[in-house]
Coordinates of C-alpha atoms (C1' of nucleotides) in Angstrom, one line a residue:
Chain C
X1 CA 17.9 -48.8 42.1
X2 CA 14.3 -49.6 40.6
X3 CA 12.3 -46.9 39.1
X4 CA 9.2 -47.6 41.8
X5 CA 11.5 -47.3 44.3
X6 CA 12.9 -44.0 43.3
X7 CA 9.7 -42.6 42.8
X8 CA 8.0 -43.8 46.4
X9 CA 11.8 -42.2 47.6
X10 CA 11.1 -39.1 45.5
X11 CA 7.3 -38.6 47.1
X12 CA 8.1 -39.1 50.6
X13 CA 10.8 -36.4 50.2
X14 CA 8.5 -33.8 48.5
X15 CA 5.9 -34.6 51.2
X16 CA 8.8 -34.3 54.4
X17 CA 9.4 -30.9 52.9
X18 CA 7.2 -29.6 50.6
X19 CA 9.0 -29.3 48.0
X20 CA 12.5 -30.7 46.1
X21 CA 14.9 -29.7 43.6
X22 CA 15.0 -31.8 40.6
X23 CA 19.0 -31.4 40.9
X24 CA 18.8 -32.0 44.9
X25 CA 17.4 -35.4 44.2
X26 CA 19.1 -36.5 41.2
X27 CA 22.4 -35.8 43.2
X28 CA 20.9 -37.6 45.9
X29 CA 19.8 -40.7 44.2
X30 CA 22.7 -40.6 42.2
X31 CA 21.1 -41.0 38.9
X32 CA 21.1 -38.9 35.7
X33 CA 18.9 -35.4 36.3
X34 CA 16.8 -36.5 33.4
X35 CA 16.2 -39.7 35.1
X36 CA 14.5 -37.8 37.9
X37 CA 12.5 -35.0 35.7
X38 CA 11.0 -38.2 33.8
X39 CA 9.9 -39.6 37.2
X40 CA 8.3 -36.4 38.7
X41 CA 6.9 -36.2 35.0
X42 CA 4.9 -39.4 35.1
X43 CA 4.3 -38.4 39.2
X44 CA 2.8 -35.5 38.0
X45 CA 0.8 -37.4 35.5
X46 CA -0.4 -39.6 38.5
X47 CA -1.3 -36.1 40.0
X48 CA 0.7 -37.5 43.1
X49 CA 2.8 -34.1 43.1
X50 CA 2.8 -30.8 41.4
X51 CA 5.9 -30.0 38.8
X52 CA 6.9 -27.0 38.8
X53 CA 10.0 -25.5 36.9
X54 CA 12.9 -26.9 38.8
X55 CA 11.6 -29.2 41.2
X56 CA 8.4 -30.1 42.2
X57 CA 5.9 -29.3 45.1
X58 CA 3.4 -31.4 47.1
X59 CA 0.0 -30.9 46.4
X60 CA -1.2 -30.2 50.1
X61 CA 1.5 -27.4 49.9
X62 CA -0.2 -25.7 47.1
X63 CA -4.2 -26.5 47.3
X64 CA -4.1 -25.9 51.4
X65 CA -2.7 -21.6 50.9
X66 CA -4.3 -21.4 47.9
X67 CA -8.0 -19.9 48.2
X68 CA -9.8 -21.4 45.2
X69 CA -12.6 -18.7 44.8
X70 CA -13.6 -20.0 41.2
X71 CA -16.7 -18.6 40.0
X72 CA -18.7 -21.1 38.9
X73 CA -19.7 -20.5 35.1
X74 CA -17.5 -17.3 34.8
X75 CA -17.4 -16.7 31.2
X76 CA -20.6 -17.4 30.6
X77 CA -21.7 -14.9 33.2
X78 CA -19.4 -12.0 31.7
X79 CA -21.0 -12.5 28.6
X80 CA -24.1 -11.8 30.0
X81 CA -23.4 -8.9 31.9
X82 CA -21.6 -7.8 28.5
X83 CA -25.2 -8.1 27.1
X84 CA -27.0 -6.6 30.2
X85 CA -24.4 -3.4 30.2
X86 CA -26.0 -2.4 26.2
X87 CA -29.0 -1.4 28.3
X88 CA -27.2 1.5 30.4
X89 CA -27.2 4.7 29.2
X90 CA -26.0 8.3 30.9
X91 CA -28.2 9.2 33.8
X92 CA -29.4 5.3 34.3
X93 CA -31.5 5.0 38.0
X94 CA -30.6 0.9 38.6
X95 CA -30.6 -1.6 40.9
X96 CA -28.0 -4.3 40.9
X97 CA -29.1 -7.9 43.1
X98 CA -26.7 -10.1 44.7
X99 CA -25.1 -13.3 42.9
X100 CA -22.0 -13.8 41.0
X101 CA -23.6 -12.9 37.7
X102 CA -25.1 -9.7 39.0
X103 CA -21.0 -8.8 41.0
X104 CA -19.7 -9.8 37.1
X105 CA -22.9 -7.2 35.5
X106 CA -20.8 -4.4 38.7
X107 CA -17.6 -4.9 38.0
X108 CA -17.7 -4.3 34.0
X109 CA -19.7 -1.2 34.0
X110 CA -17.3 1.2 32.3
X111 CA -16.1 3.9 33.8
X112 CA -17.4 6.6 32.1
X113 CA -20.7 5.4 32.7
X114 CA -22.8 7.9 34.5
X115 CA -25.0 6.4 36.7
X116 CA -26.7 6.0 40.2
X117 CA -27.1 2.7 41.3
X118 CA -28.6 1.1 44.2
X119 CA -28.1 -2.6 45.7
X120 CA -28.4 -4.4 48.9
X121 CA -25.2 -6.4 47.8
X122 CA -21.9 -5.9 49.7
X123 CA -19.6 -7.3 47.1
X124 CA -21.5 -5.4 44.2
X125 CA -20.9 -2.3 46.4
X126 CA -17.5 -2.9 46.8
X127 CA -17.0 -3.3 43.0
X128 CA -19.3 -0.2 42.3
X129 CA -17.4 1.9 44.5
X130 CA -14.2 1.4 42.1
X131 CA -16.4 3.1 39.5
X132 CA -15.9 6.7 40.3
X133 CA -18.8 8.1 38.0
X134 CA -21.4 5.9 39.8
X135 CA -23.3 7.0 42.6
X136 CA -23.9 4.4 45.4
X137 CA -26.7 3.9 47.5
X138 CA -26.4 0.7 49.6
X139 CA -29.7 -0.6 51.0
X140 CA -29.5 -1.5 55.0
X141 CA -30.7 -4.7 56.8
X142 CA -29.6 -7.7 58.4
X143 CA -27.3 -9.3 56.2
X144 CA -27.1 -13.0 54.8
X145 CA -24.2 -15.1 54.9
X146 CA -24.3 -17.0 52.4
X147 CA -25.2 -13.9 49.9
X148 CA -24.0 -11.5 51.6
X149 CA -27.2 -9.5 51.0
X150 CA -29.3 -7.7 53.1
X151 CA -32.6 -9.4 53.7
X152 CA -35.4 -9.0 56.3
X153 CA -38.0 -6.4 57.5
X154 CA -35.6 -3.2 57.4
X155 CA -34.1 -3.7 53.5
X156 CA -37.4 -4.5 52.3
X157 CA -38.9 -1.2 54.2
X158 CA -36.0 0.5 52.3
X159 CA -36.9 -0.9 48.8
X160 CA -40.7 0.4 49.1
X161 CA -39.3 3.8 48.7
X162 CA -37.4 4.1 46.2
X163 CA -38.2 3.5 42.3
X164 CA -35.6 2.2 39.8
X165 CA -35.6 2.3 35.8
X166 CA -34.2 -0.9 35.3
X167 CA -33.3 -3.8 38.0
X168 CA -31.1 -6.3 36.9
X169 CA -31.6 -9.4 39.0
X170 CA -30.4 -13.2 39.5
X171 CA -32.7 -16.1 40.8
X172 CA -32.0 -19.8 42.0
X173 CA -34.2 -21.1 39.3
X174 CA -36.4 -20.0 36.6
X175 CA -39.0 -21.6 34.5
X176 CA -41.2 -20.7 32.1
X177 CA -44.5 -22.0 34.1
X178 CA -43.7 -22.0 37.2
X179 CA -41.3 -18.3 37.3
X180 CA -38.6 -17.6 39.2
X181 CA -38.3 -19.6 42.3
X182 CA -35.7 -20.1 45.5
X183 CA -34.5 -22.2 48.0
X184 CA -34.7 -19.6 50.6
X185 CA -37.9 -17.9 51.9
X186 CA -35.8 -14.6 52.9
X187 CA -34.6 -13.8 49.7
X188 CA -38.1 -14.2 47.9
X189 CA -39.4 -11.6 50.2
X190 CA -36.4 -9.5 48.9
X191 CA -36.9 -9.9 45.2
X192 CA -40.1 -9.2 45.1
X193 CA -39.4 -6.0 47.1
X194 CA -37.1 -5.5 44.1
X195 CA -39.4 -6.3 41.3
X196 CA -42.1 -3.5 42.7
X197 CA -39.7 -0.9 43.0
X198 CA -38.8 -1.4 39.5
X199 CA -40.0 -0.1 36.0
X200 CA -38.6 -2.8 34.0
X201 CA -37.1 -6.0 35.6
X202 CA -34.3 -7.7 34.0
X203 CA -33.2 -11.3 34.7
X204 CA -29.6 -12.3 34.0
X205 CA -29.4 -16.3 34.4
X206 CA -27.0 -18.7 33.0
X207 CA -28.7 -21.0 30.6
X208 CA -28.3 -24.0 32.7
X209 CA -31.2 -22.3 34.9
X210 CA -33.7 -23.0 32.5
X211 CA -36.6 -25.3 33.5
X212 CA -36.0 -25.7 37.0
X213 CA -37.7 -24.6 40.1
X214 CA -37.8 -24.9 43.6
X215 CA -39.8 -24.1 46.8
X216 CA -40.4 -20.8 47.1
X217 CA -41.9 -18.2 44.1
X218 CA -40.5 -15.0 43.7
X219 CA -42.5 -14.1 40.5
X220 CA -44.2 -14.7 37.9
X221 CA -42.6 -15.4 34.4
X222 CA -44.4 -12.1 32.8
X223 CA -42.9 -10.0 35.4
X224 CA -39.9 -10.1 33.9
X225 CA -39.7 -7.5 31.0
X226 CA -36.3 -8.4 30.0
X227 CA -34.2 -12.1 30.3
X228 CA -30.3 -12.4 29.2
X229 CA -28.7 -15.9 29.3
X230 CA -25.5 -16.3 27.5
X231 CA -26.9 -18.0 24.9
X232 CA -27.7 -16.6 21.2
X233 CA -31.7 -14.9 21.6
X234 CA -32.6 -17.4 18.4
X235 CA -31.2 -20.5 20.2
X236 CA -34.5 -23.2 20.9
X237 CA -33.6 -22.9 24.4
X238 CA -35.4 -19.9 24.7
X239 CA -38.5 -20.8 22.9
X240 CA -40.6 -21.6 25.8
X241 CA -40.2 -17.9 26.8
X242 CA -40.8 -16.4 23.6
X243 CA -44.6 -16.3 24.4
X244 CA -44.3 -14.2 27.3
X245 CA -44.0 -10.8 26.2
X246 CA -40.3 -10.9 27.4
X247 CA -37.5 -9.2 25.6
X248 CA -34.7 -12.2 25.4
X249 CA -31.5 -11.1 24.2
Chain Y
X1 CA 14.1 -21.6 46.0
X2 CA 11.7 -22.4 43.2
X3 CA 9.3 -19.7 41.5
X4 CA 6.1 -21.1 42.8
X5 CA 7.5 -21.8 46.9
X6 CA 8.7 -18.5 46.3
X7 CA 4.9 -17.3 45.0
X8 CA 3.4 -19.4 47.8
X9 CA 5.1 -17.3 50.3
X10 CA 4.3 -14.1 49.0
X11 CA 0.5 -15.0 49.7
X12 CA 0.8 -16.1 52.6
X13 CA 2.3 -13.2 53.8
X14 CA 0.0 -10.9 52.2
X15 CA -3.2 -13.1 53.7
X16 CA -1.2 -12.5 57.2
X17 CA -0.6 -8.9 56.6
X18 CA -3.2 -7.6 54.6
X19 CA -0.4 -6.0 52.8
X20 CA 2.7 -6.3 51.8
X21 CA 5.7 -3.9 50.1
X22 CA 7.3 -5.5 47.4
X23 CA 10.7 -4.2 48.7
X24 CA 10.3 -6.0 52.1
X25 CA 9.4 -9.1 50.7
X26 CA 12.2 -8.9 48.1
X27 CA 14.4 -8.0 50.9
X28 CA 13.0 -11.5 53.4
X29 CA 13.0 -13.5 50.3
X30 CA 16.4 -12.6 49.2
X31 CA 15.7 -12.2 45.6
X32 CA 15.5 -9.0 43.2
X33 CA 12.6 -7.0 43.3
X34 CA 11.9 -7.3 40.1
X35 CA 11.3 -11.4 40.5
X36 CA 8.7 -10.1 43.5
X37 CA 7.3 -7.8 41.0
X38 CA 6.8 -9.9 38.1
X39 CA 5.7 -12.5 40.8
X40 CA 3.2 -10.6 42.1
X41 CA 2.1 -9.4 38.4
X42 CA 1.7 -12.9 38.0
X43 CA -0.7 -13.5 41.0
X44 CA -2.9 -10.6 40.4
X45 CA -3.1 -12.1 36.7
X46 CA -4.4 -15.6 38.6
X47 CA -6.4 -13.3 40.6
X48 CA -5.2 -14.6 44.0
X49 CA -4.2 -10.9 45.5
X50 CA -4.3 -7.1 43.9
X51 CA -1.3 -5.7 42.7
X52 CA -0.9 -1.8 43.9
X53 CA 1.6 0.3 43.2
X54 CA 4.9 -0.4 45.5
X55 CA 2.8 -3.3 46.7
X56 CA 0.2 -5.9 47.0
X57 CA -3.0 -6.1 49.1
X58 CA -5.1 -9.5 50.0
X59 CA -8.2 -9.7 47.9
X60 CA -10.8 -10.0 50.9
X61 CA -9.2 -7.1 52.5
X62 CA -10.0 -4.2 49.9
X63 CA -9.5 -1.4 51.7
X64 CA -8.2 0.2 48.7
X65 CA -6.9 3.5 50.1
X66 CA -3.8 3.9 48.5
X67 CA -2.2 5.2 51.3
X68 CA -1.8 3.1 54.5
X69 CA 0.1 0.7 53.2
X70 CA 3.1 1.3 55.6
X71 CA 3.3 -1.9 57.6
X72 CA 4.5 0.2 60.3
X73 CA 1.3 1.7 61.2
X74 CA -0.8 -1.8 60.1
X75 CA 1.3 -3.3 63.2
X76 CA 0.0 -0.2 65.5
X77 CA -3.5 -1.0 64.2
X78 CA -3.2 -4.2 64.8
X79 CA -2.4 -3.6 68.4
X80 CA -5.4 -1.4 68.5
X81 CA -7.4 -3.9 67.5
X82 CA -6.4 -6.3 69.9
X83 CA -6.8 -4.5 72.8
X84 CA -10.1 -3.3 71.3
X85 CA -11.4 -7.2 71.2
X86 CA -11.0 -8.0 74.8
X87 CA -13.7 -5.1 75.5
X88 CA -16.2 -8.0 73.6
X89 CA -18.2 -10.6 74.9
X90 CA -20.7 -13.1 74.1
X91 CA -23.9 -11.6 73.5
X92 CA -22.4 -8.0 72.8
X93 CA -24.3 -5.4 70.4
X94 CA -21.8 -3.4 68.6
X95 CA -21.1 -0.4 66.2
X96 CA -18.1 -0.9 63.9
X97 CA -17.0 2.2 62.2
X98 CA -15.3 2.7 59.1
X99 CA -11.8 3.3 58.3
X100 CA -8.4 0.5 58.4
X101 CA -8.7 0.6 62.3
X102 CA -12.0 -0.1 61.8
X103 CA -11.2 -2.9 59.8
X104 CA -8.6 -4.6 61.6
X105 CA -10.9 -4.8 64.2
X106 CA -13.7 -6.4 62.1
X107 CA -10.6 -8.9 60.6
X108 CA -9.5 -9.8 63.9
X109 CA -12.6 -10.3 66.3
X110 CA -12.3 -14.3 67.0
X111 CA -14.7 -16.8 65.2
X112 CA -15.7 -18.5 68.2
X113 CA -17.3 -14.7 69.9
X114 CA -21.4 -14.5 69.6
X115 CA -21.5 -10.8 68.5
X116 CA -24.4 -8.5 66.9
X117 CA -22.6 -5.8 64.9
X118 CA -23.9 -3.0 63.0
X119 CA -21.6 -1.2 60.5
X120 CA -21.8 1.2 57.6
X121 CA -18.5 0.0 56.1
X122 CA -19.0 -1.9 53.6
X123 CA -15.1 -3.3 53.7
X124 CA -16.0 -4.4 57.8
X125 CA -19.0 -5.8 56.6
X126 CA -17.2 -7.9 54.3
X127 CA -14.9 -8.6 56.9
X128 CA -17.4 -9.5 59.5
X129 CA -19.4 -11.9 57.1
X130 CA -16.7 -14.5 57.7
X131 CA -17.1 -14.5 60.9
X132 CA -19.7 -17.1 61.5
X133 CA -20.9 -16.5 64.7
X134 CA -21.2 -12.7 64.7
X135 CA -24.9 -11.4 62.7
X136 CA -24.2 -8.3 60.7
X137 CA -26.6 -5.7 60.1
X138 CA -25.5 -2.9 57.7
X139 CA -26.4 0.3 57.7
X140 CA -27.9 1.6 53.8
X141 CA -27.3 5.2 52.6
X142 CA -25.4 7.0 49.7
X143 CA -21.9 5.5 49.9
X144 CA -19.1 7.5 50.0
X145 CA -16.6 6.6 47.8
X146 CA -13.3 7.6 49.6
X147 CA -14.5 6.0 52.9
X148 CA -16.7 2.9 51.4
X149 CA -19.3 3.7 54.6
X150 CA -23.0 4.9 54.2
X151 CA -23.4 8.3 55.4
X152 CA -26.3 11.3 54.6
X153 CA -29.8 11.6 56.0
X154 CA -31.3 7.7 55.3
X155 CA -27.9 6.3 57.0
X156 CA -28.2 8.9 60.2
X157 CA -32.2 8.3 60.7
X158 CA -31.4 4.1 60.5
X159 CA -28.7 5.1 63.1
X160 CA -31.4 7.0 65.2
X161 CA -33.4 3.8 65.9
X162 CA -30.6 1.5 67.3
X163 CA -28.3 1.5 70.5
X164 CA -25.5 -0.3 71.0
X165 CA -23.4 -1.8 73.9
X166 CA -20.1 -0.1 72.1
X167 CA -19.4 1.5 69.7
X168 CA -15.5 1.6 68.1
X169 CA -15.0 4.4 66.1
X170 CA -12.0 5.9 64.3
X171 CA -11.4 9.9 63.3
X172 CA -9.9 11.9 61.5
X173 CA -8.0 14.2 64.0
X174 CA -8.1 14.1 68.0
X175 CA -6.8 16.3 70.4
X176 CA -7.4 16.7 74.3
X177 CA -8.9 20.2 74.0
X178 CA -10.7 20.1 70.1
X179 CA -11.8 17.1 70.7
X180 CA -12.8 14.6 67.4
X181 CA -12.7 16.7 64.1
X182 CA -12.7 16.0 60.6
X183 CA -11.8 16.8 57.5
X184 CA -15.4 15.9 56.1
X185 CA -18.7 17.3 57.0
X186 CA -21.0 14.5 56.3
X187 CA -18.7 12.2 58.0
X188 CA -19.5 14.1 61.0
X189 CA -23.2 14.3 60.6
X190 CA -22.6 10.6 60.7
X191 CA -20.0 10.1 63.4
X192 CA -22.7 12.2 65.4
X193 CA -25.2 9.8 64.9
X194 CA -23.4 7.0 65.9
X195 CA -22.0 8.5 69.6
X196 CA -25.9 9.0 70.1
X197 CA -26.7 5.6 69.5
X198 CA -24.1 4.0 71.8
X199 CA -24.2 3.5 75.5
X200 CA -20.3 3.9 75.5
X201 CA -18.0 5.2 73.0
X202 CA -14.3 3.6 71.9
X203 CA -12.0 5.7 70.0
X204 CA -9.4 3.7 68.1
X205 CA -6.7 5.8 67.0
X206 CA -3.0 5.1 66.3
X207 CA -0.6 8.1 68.1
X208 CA 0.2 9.5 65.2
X209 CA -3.3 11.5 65.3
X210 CA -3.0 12.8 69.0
X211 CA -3.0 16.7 69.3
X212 CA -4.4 17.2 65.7
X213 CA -7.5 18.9 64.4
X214 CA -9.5 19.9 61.2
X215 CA -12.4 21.7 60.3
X216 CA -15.4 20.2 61.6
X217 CA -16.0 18.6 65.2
X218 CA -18.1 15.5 65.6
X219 CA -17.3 15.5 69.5
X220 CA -15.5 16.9 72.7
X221 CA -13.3 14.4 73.7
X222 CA -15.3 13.6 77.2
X223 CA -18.1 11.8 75.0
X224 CA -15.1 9.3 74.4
X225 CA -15.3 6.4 77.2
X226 CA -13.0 4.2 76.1
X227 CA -9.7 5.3 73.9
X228 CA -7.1 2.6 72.9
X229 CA -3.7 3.3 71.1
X230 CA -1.0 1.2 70.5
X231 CA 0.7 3.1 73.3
X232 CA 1.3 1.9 76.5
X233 CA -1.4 3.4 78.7
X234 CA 1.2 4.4 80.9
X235 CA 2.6 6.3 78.1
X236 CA 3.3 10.5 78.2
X237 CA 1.4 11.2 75.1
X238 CA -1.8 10.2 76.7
X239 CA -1.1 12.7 79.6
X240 CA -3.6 15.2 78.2
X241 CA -6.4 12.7 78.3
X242 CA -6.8 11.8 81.6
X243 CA -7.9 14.1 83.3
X244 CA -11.1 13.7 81.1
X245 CA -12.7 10.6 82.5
X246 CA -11.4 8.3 80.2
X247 CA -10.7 5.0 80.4
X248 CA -7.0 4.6 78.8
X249 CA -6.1 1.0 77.6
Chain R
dT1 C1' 5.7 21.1 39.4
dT2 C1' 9.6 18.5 41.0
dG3 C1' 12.2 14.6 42.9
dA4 C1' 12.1 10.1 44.4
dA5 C1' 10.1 5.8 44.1
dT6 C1' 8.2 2.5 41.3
dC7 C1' 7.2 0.4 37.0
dA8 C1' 7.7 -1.8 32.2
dT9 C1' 10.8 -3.3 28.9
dG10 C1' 14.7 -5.4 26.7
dC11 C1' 18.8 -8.0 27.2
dA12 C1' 22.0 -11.5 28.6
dA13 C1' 23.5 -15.2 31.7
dA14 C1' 22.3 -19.1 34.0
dT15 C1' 19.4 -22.7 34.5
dG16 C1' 15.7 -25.9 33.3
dT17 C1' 13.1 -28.6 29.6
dA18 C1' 11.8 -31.6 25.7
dG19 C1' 12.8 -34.9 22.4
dG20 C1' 15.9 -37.7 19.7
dC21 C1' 19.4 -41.2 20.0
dA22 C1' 22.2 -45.0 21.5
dA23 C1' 23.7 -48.2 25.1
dT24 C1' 22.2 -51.2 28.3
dA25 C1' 19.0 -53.9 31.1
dA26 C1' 14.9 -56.5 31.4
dA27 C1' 11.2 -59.0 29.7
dT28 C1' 9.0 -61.8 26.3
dT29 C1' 8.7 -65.2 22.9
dG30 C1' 9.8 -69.2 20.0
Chain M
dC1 C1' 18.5 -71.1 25.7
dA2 C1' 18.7 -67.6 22.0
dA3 C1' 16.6 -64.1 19.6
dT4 C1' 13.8 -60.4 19.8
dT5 C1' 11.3 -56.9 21.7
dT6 C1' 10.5 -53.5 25.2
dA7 C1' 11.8 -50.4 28.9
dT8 C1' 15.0 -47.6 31.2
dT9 C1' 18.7 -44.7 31.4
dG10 C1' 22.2 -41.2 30.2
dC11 C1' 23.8 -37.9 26.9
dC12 C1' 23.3 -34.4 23.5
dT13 C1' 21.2 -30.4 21.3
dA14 C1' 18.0 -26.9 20.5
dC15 C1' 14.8 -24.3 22.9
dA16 C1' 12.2 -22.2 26.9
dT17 C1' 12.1 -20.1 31.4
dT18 C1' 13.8 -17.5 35.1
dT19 C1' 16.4 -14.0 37.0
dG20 C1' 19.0 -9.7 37.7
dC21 C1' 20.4 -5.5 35.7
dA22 C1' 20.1 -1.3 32.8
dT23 C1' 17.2 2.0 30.8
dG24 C1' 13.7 5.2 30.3
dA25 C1' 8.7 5.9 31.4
dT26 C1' 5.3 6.5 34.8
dT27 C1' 3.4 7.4 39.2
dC28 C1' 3.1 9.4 43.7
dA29 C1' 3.5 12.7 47.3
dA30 C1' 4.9 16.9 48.7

DNA sequence: TTGAATCATGCAAATGTAGGCAATAAATTG
DNA sequence: CAATTTATTGCCTACATTTGCATGATTCAA
């Protein structure tokens, strides 16, 4: 039997069922087991299958169960909330804004950390209730799907009354002209809410933010008062915000 | 069967579930429950479901009571929450309560029904987010962290400007004569709040909490419209509710 | 606080894997 | 066609992984 031909035999079993064992088809085929591991090897290579210890698995099998909720960026964005968490201290009034970085910045806040924190977030929420020395305070309103964040007349309303120490927020894109911009009109409305019910602002952005804008203006540049990326604070980067009055770190 | 089938399964049936016992899937799969456990050690790790103790639990489903992880009562609940849906329509303005009943309901409504909910769960709000046809409108307050729902003054006053078609709503403790009760006193300033807001009333509750009581009373059991169970609503253990006006399902 | 359930750990048996080697088959080249 | 190179295959050995079990630690609920 030709090698091609064992192989095409080999994928259209693993796709019939989903799955083979490396001695099922050997026996099958009647050639040597390691005949048929350095097939599904090179199949493998040819990402045609998925090799697994034993046999091998077809690729819909795996990648069609398998929710592939990959945060985009993820180390970066825990070194950042590494960086944003130094500025927490006992007794802390925060807000915490939507966005992955912002859920990261929730869900390392250590546990002995005494603090009261409010956020229109539902997955920062969730993370912040496993924290059992913070106090919670979810802000109401319609909520986005997308960020699954209240927006609109009712969560801004909520935001006029209350008045944070620090509020560690994300944004679509940031510049050093034209500030911190979105996509959506809705969530503008929000962050600025957030901005004026804050004493300092802090913006946590990966660095490949930097320099871009879009449509909609949330702020100014110079309203931020502090701006973490994951980069070093010296890195040339940041120079274009160094003449701001912003604390980069 | 091969280690990652094997871990394939396990997801899928926790997806299906919600949660799972480690001993029943080592028991369907037919291997030691140590393989499940290191298995499942293994997928938390990957971060494709939570490990808990005796079990596992889906990741979009964090209801993260400990308890309630008896698949015995999730089926009841489950039944609730079916009969529950085919109260809904297109167009209908609901209140979701709190609580795994709660939730179940939130998990299950179909993704096809135009729905306006309001909840102060934050877990049914997650739930209901992936529900693209249904607008979700949370209610903000200081969260409670054993229920994961908004309760205390800000959550009852947003409550005091809404009305709903239904309301579902789970408690603590029912019985014919008590009425609801609860364990917790702000739970009932809130459950109070929400009754007033609704045109009718559903109590979800599994059978296991007929004919019990607490402390505190949010209700007399004729402000309930609607009460579902996973009972038949034939069923002798409903006898004491019917002479109350209620509609038994 | 106690007892039962669950968990982590180490171990051993079974099974699977990688790489080297030699025999054979196939292809290439002069 | 013959000689040489290359590819394929099976076998071998050392090593890695997986699994179930035993043990003692930990956790949970009453």
């Amino acid at each position: 039997m030709l090698k091609e031909e064992r192989q095409q035999t080999i994928l259209s079993v693993v796709e019939l069922h989903n799955r083979i064992l490396l001695t099922d088809i050997a026996e099958s085929l009647d050639v040597s087991i390691d005949t048929i591991r350095r097939d599904v090897k090179e199949l493998d290579a040819e990402n045609k299958l998925k090799k697994v210890h034993g046999g091998a698995i077809s690729l819909g099998f795996t990648t069609n169960s398998v929710k592939n909720q990959n945060i985009y960026r993820l180390e970066q964005k825990t070194r950042i909330a590494e960086k944003a968490i130094t500025l927490l201290k006992d007794g802390s009034v925060i807000f915490v804004d939507g966005g992955t970085t912002c859920n990261e910045l929730a869900r390392l806040i250590p546990s002995n950390l005494d603090l009261t924190c409010f956020t229109h977030s539902i997955p920062v929420a969730m993370e912040l209730l496993a924290k059992p020395n913070v106090t919670v305070i979810l802000i109401g309103g319609q909520v986005s799907k997308e960020s699954q964040i209240s927006i609109g007349a009712n969560a801004i309303h909520n935001l006029s009354e209350i008045k944070v120490d620090y509020s560690f927020i994300g944004t679509g894109y940031v510049d050093s002209f034209y500030g911190l911009t979105e996509f959506d009109w809705d969530i503008v409305q929000v962050k600025k809410a957030i901005i004026k019910c804050s004493k300092k602002t802090v913006l946590l952005s990966i660095s490949e933010k930097l320099n871009s804008q879009h449509r909609y203006k949330s702020c100014d540049i110079n309203a931020i008062n502090t701006m973490i990326t994951e980069l070093e604070p010296e890195n040339e980067l940041l120079n274009s915000f160094r003449n701001h009055d912003i604390r980069i770190l």
